[in-house]
XYZ file of C-alpha atoms in Angstrom:
195
model
C -8.904 -7.362 -13.549
C -6.154 -5.937 -11.378
C -3.248 -4.595 -13.300
C -0.192 -6.517 -12.087
C 2.944 -6.076 -14.153
C 5.459 -8.915 -14.134
C 8.614 -8.000 -16.032
C 10.245 -10.518 -18.371
C 13.240 -11.024 -16.026
C 10.852 -11.677 -13.100
C 8.766 -14.074 -15.190
C 11.889 -15.975 -16.280
C 13.267 -16.113 -12.730
C 9.966 -17.353 -11.288
C 9.687 -19.924 -14.100
C 13.136 -21.283 -13.132
C 12.074 -21.590 -9.495
C 8.843 -23.334 -10.476
C 10.716 -25.766 -12.716
C 12.881 -26.811 -9.741
C 9.723 -27.742 -7.788
C 9.032 -30.510 -10.318
C 5.243 -30.256 -9.886
C 3.111 -30.367 -13.037
C 0.869 -27.296 -13.350
C 2.602 -25.325 -10.576
C 1.825 -21.610 -10.632
C 2.423 -18.566 -8.449
C -0.127 -16.804 -6.260
C 0.201 -13.119 -5.406
C -1.697 -11.854 -2.383
C -1.681 -9.144 0.270
C -1.663 -10.018 3.957
C -3.543 -7.554 6.180
C -4.658 -5.561 3.120
C -5.756 -2.005 3.688
C -3.724 -1.621 6.885
C -0.345 -0.073 7.625
C 0.956 -3.633 8.169
C -0.003 -4.826 4.683
C 2.566 -6.966 2.887
C 2.490 -8.209 -0.679
C 3.585 -11.815 -1.048
C 4.288 -14.417 -3.708
C 3.889 -18.138 -3.062
C 3.961 -21.336 -5.063
C 0.480 -22.446 -6.094
C 0.272 -26.176 -6.881
C -2.831 -27.382 -8.754
C -4.478 -28.705 -5.567
C -4.315 -25.215 -3.972
C -5.922 -23.246 -6.807
C -8.845 -21.207 -5.468
C -11.733 -20.973 -7.954
C -12.350 -17.278 -7.177
C -8.736 -16.269 -7.930
C -8.142 -14.306 -11.106
C -5.735 -16.051 -13.464
C -3.096 -14.401 -15.627
C -1.330 -16.571 -18.203
C 2.323 -15.534 -18.246
C 3.286 -18.124 -20.857
C 5.653 -20.181 -18.716
C 3.242 -20.371 -15.762
C -0.041 -18.992 -14.451
C -0.154 -16.125 -11.972
C -3.091 -16.370 -9.565
C -4.392 -13.134 -8.038
C -5.987 -13.720 -4.653
C -9.589 -12.547 -5.049
C -9.709 -10.572 -1.772
C -6.400 -8.887 -2.618
C -7.342 -7.714 -6.129
C -8.256 -4.096 -5.199
C -4.967 -3.818 -3.294
C -2.905 -5.242 -6.185
C -3.852 -2.494 -8.630
C -0.623 -1.176 -10.210
C 1.500 -3.889 -8.517
C 4.876 -4.464 -10.131
C 7.114 -7.544 -9.898
C 10.694 -7.309 -11.152
C 13.929 -9.252 -10.913
C 17.385 -7.765 -11.246
C 20.691 -9.584 -11.183
C 23.362 -8.366 -8.802
C 26.676 -9.535 -7.329
C 24.900 -11.825 -4.866
C 22.822 -13.474 -7.594
C 19.731 -11.332 -7.880
C 16.764 -9.781 -6.187
C 13.056 -10.190 -6.737
C 11.190 -6.953 -6.014
C 7.455 -6.579 -5.459
C 5.965 -3.098 -5.348
C 2.283 -2.680 -4.601
C 1.507 0.998 -4.023
C -2.117 0.264 -3.142
C -1.549 -2.596 -0.667
C -2.084 -0.445 2.394
C -5.061 1.434 0.920
C -6.712 0.533 -2.391
C -6.636 3.141 -5.112
C -9.816 5.192 -5.045
C -11.376 7.469 -7.632
C -13.190 10.804 -7.350
C -16.520 9.003 -6.859
C -15.381 7.185 -3.701
C -16.795 8.339 -0.352
C -15.000 11.359 1.131
C -13.445 9.459 4.094
C -12.004 6.850 1.685
C -10.406 9.552 -0.453
C -8.936 11.291 2.612
C -7.588 7.982 3.969
C -6.067 7.205 0.586
C -4.140 10.503 0.502
C -3.025 10.003 4.108
C -1.773 6.479 3.405
C -0.250 7.026 -0.027
C 1.250 10.528 0.237
C 1.336 11.939 3.754
C 2.195 9.012 6.045
C 5.180 7.846 3.964
C 6.720 11.293 4.557
C 5.855 11.348 8.257
C 7.308 7.851 8.653
C 10.794 9.312 8.140
C 10.363 10.825 11.614
C 8.558 7.810 13.037
C 5.203 9.593 12.766
C 1.788 8.978 11.323
C -1.598 10.653 11.056
C -5.056 9.100 10.842
C -8.546 10.356 10.096
C -10.826 10.468 13.132
C -13.884 11.867 11.357
C -15.128 14.439 8.898
C -17.296 17.186 10.397
C -19.332 19.945 8.790
C -18.959 18.069 5.461
C -15.537 19.631 4.808
C -13.340 19.507 7.926
C -10.982 16.547 8.389
C -10.394 15.811 12.066
C -7.017 14.094 12.413
C -4.971 12.396 15.128
C -1.180 12.285 14.998
C 0.831 9.422 16.460
C 4.374 8.143 16.859
C 7.045 10.795 16.412
C 4.411 13.425 15.552
C 2.622 13.200 18.904
C 4.002 15.957 21.118
C 6.400 17.136 18.413
C 7.168 20.846 18.568
C 6.915 21.094 14.763
C 3.480 19.486 14.489
C 1.594 22.751 13.865
C 3.907 23.483 10.929
C 3.478 19.904 9.661
C -0.300 20.188 10.027
C -0.730 23.470 8.140
C 2.067 23.399 5.538
C 2.181 19.685 4.918
C -0.978 17.802 5.771
C -3.599 20.519 5.217
C -1.987 21.765 1.996
C -1.786 18.256 0.542
C -5.293 17.230 1.611
C -6.987 20.378 0.301
C -5.152 20.027 -3.034
C -5.912 16.317 -3.493
C -9.413 16.311 -1.989
C -11.033 19.664 -2.875
C -14.064 19.056 -0.630
C -11.764 19.333 2.390
C -11.374 22.996 3.353
C -9.721 22.630 6.751
C -8.002 20.124 9.030
C -8.143 19.945 12.817
C -5.794 18.131 15.150
C -7.294 16.350 18.175
C -4.020 14.783 19.343
C -2.955 15.043 22.985
C 0.415 16.683 22.414
C 1.288 16.750 26.125
C 2.651 13.227 25.611
C 6.159 13.930 24.287
C 8.194 10.789 24.998
C 8.190 9.693 21.315
C 8.257 13.200 19.804
C 10.735 13.701 16.967
C 11.373 17.335 17.932
C 10.999 18.088 21.638
């Protein structure tokens, strides 16, 4: 079963919302739209009894049942739902670190492990400059061929980013990778962060 943590304040807040719906047996479904992509979003929705999907995993939270969308389960690993009160009333927060790429272990295929490191560690840092990097292929069993995009394409600092950032991180996290190569057309500089 996917490990989804729902804090007590979040459980109590959701239970209050459910109670206002006045529907017997109402629960909450958690799911990921566009899972495994950079556009993935983790969502919560009311789940009345007539919308329960038999393949969903069920978690009894005491005051209501949480339904985990079956297709989203690998992407909900380590998800965390919290509620904190503030001056405007409060805020419900959902964090799902594996929504964009499911967590993989050392036995996963090499491209999956490389993509996981790119999505979970490298691209969040590149996003600060509007950039991203993706795996094109793995050649010679140990060379990751990458393509940069967004603010990284045509950026004057991309060689530094490639060697000191991307290559260092990938070779540390995925020991089978010994080298990275960039196949990006860096003559296109209109979106480059550094020109």
